[in-house]
Short mmCIF file of C-alpha atoms in Angstrom, two decimals:
data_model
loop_
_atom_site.label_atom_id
_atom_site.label_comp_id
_atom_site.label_asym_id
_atom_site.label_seq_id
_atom_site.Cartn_x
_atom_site.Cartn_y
_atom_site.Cartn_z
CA UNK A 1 0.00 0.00 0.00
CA UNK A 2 1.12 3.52 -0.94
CA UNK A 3 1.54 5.49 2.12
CA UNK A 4 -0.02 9.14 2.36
CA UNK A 5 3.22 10.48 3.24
CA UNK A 6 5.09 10.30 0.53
CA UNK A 7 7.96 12.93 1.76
CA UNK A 8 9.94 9.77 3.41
CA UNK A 9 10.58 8.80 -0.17
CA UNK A 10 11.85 11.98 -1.25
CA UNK A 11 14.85 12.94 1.61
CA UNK A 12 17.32 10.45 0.37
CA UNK A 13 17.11 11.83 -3.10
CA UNK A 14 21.10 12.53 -4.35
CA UNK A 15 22.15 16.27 -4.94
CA UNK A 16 23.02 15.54 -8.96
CA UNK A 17 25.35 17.98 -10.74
CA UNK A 18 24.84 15.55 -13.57
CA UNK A 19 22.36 13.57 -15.80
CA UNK A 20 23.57 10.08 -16.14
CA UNK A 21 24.53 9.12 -20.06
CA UNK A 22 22.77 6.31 -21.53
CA UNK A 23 25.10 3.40 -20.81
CA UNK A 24 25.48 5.01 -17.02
CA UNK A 25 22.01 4.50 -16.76
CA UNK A 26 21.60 1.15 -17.58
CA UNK A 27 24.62 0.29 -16.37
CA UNK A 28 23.44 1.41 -12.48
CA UNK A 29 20.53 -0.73 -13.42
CA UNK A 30 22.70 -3.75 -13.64
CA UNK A 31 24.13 -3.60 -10.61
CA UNK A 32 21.07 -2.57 -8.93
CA UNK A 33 19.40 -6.26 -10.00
CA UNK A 34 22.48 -8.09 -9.70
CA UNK A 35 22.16 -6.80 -5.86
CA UNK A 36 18.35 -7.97 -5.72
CA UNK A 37 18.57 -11.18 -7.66
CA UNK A 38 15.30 -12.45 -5.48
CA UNK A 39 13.32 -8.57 -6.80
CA UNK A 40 15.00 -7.68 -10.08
CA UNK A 41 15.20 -9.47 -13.89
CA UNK A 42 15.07 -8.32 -16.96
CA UNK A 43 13.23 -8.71 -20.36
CA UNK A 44 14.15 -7.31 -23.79
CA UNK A 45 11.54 -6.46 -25.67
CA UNK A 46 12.35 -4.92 -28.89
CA UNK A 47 15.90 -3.49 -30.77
CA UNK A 48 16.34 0.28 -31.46
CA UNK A 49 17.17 1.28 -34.81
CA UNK A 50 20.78 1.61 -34.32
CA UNK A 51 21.14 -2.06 -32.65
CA UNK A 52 20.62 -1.34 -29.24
CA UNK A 53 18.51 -3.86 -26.96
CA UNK A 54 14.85 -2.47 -25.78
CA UNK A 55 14.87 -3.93 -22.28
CA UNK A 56 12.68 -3.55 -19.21
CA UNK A 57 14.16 -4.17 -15.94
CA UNK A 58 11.31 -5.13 -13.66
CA UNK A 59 11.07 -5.07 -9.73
CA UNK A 60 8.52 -7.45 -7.55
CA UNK A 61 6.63 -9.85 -7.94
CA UNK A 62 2.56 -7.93 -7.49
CA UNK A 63 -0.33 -8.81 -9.63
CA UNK A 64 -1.04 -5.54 -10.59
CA UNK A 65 1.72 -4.02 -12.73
CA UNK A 66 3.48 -0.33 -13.12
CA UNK A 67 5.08 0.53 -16.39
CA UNK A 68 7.79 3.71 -15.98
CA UNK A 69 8.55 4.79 -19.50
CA UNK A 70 11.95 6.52 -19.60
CA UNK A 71 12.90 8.99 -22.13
CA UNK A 72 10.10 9.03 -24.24
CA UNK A 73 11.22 12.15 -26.38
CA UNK A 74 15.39 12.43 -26.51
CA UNK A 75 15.69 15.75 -25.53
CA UNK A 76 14.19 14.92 -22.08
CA UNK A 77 16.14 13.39 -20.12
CA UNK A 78 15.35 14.11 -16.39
CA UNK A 79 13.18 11.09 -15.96
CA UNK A 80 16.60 9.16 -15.99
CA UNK A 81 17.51 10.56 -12.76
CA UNK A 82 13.50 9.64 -11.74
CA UNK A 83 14.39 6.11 -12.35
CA UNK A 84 17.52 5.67 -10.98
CA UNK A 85 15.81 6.38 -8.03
CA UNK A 86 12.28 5.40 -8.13
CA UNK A 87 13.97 1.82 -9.25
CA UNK A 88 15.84 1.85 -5.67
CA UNK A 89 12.65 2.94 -3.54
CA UNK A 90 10.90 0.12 -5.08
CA UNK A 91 13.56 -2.45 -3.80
CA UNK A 92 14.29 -1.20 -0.38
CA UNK A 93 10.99 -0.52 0.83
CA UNK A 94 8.34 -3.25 0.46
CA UNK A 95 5.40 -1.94 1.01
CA UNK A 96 5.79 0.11 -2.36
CA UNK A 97 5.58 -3.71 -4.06
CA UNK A 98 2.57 -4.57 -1.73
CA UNK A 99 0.49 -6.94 -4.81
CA UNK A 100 2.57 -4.40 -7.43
CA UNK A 101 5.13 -5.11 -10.27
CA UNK A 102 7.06 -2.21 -11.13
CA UNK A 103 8.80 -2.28 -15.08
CA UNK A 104 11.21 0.29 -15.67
CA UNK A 105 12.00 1.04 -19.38
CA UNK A 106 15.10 3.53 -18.78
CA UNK A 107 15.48 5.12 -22.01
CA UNK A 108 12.47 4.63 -24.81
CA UNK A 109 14.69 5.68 -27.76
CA UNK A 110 18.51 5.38 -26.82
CA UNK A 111 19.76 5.88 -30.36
CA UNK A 112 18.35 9.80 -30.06
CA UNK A 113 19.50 10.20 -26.02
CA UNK A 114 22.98 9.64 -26.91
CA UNK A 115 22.92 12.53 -29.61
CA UNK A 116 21.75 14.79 -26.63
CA UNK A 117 24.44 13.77 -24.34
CA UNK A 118 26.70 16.71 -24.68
CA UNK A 119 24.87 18.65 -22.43
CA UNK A 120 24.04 15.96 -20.15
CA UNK A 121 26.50 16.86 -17.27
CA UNK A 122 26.11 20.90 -17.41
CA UNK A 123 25.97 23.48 -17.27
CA UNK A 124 22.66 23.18 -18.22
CA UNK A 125 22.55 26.88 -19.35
CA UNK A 126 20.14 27.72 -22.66
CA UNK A 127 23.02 27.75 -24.63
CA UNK A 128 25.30 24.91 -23.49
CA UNK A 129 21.56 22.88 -24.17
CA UNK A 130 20.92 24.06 -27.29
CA UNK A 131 23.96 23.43 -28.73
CA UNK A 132 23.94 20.12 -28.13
CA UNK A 133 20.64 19.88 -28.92
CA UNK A 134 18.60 16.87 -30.66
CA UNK A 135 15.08 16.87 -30.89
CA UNK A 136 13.86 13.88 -33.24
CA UNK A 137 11.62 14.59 -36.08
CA UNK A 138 7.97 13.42 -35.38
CA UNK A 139 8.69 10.66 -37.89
CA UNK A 140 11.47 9.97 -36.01
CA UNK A 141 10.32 10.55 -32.33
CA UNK A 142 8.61 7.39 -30.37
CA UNK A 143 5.67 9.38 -28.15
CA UNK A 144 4.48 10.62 -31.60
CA UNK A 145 4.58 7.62 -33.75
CA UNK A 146 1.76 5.41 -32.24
CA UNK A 147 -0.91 4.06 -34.55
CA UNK A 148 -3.91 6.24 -35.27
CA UNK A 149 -6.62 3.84 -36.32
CA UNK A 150 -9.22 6.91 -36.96
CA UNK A 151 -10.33 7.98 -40.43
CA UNK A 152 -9.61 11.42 -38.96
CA UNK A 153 -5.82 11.67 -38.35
CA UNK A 154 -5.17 7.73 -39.41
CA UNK A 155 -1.32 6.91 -38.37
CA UNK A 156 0.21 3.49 -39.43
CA UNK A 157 4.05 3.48 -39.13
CA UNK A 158 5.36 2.84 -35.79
CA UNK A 159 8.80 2.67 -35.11
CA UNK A 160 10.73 -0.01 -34.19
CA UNK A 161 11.09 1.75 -30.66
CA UNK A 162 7.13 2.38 -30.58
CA UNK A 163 6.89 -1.19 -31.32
CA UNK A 164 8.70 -2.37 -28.73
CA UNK A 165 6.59 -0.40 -25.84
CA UNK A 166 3.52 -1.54 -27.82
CA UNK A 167 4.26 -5.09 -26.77
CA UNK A 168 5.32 -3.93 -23.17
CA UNK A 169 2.11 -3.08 -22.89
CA UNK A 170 0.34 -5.53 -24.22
CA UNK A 171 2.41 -8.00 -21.97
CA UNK A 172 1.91 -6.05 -19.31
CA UNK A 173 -1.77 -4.69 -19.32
CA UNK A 174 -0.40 -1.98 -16.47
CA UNK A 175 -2.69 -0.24 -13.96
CA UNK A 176 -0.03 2.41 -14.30
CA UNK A 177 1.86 4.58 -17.12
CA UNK A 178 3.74 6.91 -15.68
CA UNK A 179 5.75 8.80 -18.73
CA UNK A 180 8.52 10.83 -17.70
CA UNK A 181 8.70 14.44 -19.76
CA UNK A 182 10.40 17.77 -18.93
CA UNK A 183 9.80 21.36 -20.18
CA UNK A 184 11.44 24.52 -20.66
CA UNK A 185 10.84 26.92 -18.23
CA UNK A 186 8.28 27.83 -15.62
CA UNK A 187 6.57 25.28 -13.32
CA UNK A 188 5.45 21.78 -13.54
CA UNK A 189 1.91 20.61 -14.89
CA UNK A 190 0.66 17.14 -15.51
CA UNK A 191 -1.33 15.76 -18.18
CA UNK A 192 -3.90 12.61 -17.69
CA UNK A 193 -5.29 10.35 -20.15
CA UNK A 194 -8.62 10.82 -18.67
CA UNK A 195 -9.63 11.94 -15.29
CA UNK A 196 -9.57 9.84 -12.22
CA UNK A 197 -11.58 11.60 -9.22
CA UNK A 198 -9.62 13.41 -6.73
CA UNK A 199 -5.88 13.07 -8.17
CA UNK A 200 -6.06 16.61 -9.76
CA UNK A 201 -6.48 17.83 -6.03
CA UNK A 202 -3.75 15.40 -4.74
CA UNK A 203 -1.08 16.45 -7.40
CA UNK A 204 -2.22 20.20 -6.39
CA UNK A 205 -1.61 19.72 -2.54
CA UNK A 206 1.41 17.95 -3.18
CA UNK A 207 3.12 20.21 -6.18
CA UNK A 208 2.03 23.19 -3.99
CA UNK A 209 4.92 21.50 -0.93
CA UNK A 210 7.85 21.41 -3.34
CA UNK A 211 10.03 23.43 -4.36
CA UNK A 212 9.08 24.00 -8.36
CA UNK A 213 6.06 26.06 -8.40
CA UNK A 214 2.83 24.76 -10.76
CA UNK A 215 2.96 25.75 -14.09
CA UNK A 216 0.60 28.55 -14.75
CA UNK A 217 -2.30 27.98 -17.72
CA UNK A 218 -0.96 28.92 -21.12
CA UNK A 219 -1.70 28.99 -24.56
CA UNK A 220 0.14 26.05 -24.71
CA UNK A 221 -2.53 24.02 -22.69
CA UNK A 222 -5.39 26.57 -24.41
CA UNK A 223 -8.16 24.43 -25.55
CA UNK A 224 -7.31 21.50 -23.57
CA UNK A 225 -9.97 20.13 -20.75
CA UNK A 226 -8.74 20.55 -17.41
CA UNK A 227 -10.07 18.92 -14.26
CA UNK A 228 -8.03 20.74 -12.10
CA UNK A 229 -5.04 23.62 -11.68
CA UNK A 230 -1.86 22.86 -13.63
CA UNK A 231 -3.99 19.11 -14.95
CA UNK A 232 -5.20 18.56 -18.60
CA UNK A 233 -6.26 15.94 -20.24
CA UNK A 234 -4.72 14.37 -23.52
CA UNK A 235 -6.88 15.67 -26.43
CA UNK A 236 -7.72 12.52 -28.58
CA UNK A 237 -5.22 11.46 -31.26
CA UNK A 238 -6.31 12.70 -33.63
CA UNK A 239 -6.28 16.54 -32.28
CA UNK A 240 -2.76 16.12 -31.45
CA UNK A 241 -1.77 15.99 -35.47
CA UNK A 242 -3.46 19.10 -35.92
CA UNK A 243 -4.22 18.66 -39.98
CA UNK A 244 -0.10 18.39 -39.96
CA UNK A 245 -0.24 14.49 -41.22
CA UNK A 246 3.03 13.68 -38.89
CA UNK A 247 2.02 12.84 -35.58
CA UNK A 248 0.52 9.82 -34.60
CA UNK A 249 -0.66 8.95 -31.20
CA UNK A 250 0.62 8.63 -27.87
CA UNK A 251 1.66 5.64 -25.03
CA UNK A 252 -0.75 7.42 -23.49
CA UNK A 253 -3.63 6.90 -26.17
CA UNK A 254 -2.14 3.26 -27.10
CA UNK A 255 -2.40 1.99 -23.32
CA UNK A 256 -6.07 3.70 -22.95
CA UNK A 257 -7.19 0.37 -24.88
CA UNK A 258 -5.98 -1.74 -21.46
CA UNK A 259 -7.44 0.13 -19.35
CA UNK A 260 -4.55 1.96 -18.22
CA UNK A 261 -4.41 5.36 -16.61
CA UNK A 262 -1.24 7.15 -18.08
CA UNK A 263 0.34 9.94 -16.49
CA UNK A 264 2.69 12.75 -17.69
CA UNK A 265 4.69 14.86 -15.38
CA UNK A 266 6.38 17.90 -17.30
CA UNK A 267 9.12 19.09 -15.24
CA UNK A 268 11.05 22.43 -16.08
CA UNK A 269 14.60 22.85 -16.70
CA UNK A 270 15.01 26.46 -16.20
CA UNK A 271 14.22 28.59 -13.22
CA UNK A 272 12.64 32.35 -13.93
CA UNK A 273 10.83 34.32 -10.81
CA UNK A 274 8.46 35.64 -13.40
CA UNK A 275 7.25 32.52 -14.72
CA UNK A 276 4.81 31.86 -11.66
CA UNK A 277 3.87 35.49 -11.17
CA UNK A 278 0.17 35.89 -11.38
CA UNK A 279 -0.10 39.78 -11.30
CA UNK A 280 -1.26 41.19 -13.85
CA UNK A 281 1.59 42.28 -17.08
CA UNK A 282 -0.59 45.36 -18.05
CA UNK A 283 -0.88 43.68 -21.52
CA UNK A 284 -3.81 41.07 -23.38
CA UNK A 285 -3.69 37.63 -23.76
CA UNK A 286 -4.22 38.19 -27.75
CA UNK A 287 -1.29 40.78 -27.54
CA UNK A 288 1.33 38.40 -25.91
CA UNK A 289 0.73 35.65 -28.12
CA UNK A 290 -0.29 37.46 -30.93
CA UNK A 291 3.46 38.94 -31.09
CA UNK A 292 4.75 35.62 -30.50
CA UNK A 293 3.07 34.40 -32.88
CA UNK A 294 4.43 36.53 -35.34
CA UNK A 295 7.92 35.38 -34.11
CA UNK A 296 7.32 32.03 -34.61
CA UNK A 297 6.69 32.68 -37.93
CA UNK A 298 9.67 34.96 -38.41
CA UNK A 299 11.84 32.07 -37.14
CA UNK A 300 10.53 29.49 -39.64
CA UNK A 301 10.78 31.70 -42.56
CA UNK A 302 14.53 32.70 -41.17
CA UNK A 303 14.99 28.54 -40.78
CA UNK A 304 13.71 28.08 -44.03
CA UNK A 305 15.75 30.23 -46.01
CA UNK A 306 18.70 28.91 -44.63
CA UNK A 307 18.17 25.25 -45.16
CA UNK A 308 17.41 26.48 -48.61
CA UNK A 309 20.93 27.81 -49.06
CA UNK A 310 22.31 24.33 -48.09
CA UNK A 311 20.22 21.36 -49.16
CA UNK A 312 21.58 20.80 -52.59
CA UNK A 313 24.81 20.23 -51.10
CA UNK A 314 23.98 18.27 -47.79
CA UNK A 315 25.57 14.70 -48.12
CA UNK A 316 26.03 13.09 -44.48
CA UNK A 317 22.51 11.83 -44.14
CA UNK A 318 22.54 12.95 -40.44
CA UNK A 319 18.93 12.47 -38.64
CA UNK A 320 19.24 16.26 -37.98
CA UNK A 321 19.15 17.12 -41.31
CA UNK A 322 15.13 15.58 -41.10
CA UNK A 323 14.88 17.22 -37.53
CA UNK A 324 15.66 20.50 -39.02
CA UNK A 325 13.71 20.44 -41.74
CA UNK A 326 10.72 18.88 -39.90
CA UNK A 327 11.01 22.39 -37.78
CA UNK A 328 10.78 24.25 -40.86
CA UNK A 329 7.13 22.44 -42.11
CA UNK A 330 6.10 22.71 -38.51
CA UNK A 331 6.62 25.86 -38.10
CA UNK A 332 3.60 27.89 -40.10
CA UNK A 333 1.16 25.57 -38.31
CA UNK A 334 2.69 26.23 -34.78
CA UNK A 335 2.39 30.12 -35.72
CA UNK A 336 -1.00 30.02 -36.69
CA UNK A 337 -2.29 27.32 -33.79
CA UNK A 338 -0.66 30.53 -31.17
CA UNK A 339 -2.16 32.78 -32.98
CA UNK A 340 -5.63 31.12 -32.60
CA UNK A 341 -5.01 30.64 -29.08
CA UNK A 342 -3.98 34.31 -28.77
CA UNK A 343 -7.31 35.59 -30.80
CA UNK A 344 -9.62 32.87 -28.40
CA UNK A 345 -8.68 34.59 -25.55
CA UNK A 346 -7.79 38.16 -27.03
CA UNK A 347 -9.32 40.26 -24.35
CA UNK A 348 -8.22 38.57 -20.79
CA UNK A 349 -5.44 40.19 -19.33
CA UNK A 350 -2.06 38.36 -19.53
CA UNK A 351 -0.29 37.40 -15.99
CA UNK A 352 3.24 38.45 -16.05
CA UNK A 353 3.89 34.60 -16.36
CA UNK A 354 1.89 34.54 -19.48
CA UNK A 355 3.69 37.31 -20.45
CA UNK A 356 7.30 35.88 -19.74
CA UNK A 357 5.95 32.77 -21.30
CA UNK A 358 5.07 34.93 -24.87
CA UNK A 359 8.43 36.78 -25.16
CA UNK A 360 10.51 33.30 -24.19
CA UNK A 361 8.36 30.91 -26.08
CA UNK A 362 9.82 32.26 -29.61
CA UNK A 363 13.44 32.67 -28.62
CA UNK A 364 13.26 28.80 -27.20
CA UNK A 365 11.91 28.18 -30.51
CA UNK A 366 14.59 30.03 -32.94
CA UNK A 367 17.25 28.34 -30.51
CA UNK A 368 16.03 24.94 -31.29
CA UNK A 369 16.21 25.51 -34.81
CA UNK A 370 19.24 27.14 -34.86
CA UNK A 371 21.19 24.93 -33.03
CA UNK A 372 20.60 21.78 -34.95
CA UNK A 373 21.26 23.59 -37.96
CA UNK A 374 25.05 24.52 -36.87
CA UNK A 375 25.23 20.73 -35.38
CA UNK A 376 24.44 20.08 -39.29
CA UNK A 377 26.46 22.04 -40.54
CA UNK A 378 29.52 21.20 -38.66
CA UNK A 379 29.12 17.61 -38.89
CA UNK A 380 29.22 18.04 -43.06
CA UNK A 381 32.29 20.27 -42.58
CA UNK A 382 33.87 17.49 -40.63
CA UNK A 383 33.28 14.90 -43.67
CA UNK A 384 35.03 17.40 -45.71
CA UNK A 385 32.15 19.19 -47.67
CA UNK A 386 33.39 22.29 -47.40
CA UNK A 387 31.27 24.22 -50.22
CA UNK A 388 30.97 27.64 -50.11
CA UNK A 389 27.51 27.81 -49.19
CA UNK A 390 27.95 25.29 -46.34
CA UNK A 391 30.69 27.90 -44.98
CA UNK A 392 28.78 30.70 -45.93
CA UNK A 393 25.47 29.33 -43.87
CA UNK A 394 27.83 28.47 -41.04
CA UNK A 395 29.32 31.61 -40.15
CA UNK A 396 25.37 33.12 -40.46
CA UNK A 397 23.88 30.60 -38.52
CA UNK A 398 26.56 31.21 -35.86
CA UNK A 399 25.70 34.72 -35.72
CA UNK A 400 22.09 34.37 -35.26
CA UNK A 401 22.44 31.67 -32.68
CA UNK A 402 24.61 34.39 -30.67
CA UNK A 403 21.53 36.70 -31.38
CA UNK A 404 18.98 34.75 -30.23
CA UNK A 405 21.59 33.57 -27.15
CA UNK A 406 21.63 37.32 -26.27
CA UNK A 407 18.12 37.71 -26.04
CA UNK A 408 16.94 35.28 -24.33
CA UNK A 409 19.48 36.49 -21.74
CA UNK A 410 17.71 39.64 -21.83
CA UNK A 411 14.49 37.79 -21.09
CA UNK A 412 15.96 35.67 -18.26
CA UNK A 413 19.02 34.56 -16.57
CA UNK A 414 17.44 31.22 -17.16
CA UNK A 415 18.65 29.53 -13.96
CA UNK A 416 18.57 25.60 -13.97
CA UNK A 417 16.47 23.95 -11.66
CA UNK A 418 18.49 21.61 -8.93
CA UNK A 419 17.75 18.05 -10.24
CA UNK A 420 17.30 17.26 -7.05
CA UNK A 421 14.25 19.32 -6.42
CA UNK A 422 12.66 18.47 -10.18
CA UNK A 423 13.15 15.07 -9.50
CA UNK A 424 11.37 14.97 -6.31
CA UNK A 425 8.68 16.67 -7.84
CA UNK A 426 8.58 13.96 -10.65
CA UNK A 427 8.89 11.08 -8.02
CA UNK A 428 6.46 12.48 -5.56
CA UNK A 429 3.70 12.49 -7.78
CA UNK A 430 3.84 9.69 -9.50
CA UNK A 431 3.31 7.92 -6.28
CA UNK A 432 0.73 10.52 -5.51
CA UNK A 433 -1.21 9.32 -8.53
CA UNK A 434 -0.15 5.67 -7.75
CA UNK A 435 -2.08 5.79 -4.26
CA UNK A 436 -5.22 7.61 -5.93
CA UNK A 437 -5.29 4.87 -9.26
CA UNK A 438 -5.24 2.26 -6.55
CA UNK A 439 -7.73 3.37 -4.39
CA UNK A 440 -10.14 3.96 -6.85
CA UNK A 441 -9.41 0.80 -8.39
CA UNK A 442 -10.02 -1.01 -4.93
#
């Protein structure tokens, strides 16, 4: 049984300066079952594309089960440090196996974590993170690639990776998806599958005791249902491809059919004072994302035009090249879906949060771009394709990366969060929403 304090949990948690790497990872998996022979064994499940085994390392020996699904897009790798030590709770303290299984899938596409590696042990700053940047195409990226069955939206081409959790779940048939995301900046916020009764107060009371405030509502959530502060609930499949014909479903939509409750805890990476500040800014709603907005846009057409310059002499094959331009054809639509955001709610005043959120937002947005283009670009120059408009593109990419470095400096100092205190968060409530599943589940 899942105790109501959950705090004990959360004082041994390490003080990180680092995120482990992929092998780390795994590898303080190892010895973490080869300590708990009787608990721990493992069970591959699937290969990644590159050749790497799809394993889940699984802890007890409960009817019901609890599926942790690590790494589900590259780029987000906090949830490592969640299972490294959500995987030792569950072995030293027995009551958190009372009639449970717990399966721990530590990284859901490896091949794309190691690309992202280069920022993994700090400084964490905007830059240092965005230049080692890789965010997988939606083509490419597992939490987007689940089938879509619908006539509306229909989505047939898993990925190997997306295959692989398909049959965890299937196998497994878990109570329990808990899928471990992080965010840019702000606070935290949690998105459900559907809504159970009561958790939306119980993450509330417990997010409101840490030390990462709650996300405040955005036009980033706009539109979705939301059974309680800083809670939404997954729009159907369908919605999420937005007439974009990329994006399939989610574990979250793919384990609905077991009768699974999924949860997703977005925790931030970067600190800001004005990201929780509910005062009002002075300005609109349609103002501050109307103007960002129009900065999206600027930053796709700026994208654009420099991928233009290059592509006929591109030659490495390097998944960023399809990450890049996937940011270029997503671009438009995720102008125009702020923009209707901005115009549904043109006349509410903006919180300086929401406000902080608009002016960041587009900068975050140029940065990504940006700094997978230069990670192109250099990797072509290091094969020795050295045409003048690779070197050209280069030197102007590096300048607008320094641009857009420089002002998002002048919208924040963008502090990092101490893992330790995200993690908690991200640990604490997913055995808040543990205890609630199973007590409504009787």
């Amino acid at each position: 049984m899942i105790p109501d304090d959950i705090t004990r949990y959360l004082t041994t948690i390490p003080d990180w300066t680092e995120i482990p790497t992929v092998d780390g990872l795994i590898g303080d998996l190892e010895t973490l079952a080869a300590s708990n022979g009787d608990l721990c064994r493992w069970r591959r499940y699937g290969t990644s594309r590159l050749g790497d085994p799809l394993r889940v390392l699984s802890i007890g020996h409960g009817e019901r089960n609890v599926l942790i699904l690590g790494g589900p897009h590259a780029n987000e790798p906090f949830g490592a440090l969640t299972v490294s030590h959500l995987s030792r709770l569950v072995t030293e303290h027995a009551e958190l196996r009372d009639d449970l299984t717990w399966h721990f899938l530590p990284w859901a596409n490896p091949d794309a974590a190691r690309m992202n590696e280069g920022w993994f042990a700090g400084p964490r700053s905007i830059r240092d993170y965005h230049e080692h940047l890789y965010r997988p195409a939606p083509v490419d990226d597992v939490d987007y690639t689940f089938p879509n069955l619908s006539e509306n939206g229909y989505y047939d081409r898993p990925l190997p990776e997306t295959q692989a959790v398909m049959r965890i779940l299937e196998d497994l048939r878990p109570v329990f998806q808990y899928s471990l995301h992080n965010c840019d900046f702000g606070g935290v916020f949690y998105v459900l599958d559907h809504d159970v009764p009561g958790l939306a107060e119980d993450l509330l009371a417990f997010t409101g005791q840490s030390a990462v405030p709650l996300a405040m509502d955005s036009a980033a959530v706009a539109g979705l249902d939301s059974p309680g502060k800083g809670v939404y609930l997954y729009p159907p499949a369908e919605l999420i491809d937005g007439g974009i014909a990329e994006l399939g479903g989610t574990s979250g939509h793919w384990a609905a059919r077991y009768g699974t409750t999924t949860l997703v805890a977005e925790i931030p990476m970067w600190n800001d004072p004005c990201a929780a500040d509910e005062t009002d800014s002075g300005r609109t709603v349609g103002e501050v994302f109307g103007q960002a907005a129009t900065e999206v846009a600027e930053s796709s057409d700026l994208l654009a035009d420099l991928m233009a310059a290059v592509r006929p002499a591109l030659r490495s094959g390097s998944p960023l090249t399809t990450s890049v331009e996937s940011l270029v054809r997503l671009g438009p639509p995720l102008g125009q879906g702020m923009r209707a955001a901005a115009e549904a709610m043109h006349e509410r005043p903006a919180a300086v949060g929401e406000a902080f959120v608009g002016a960041i937002t587009p900068i975050v947005i140029r940065m990504r771009g940006l700094g997978q283009l230069r990670r192109l670009l250099r990797a072509e120059l290091a094969t020795g394709n050295h045409t003048p408009a690779l070197r050209a593109t280069v030197r102007k990419a590096d300048e607008l990366f320094d641009q857009a470095c420089h002002a998002a400096g002048t919208v924040s100092e963008g502090n990092p969060f101490p893992l330790r205190d995200v993690v908690a968060v991200q640990v604490g409530a997913g055995l808040v929403a543990l205890r609630r599943i199973l007590q409504e589940a009787g």
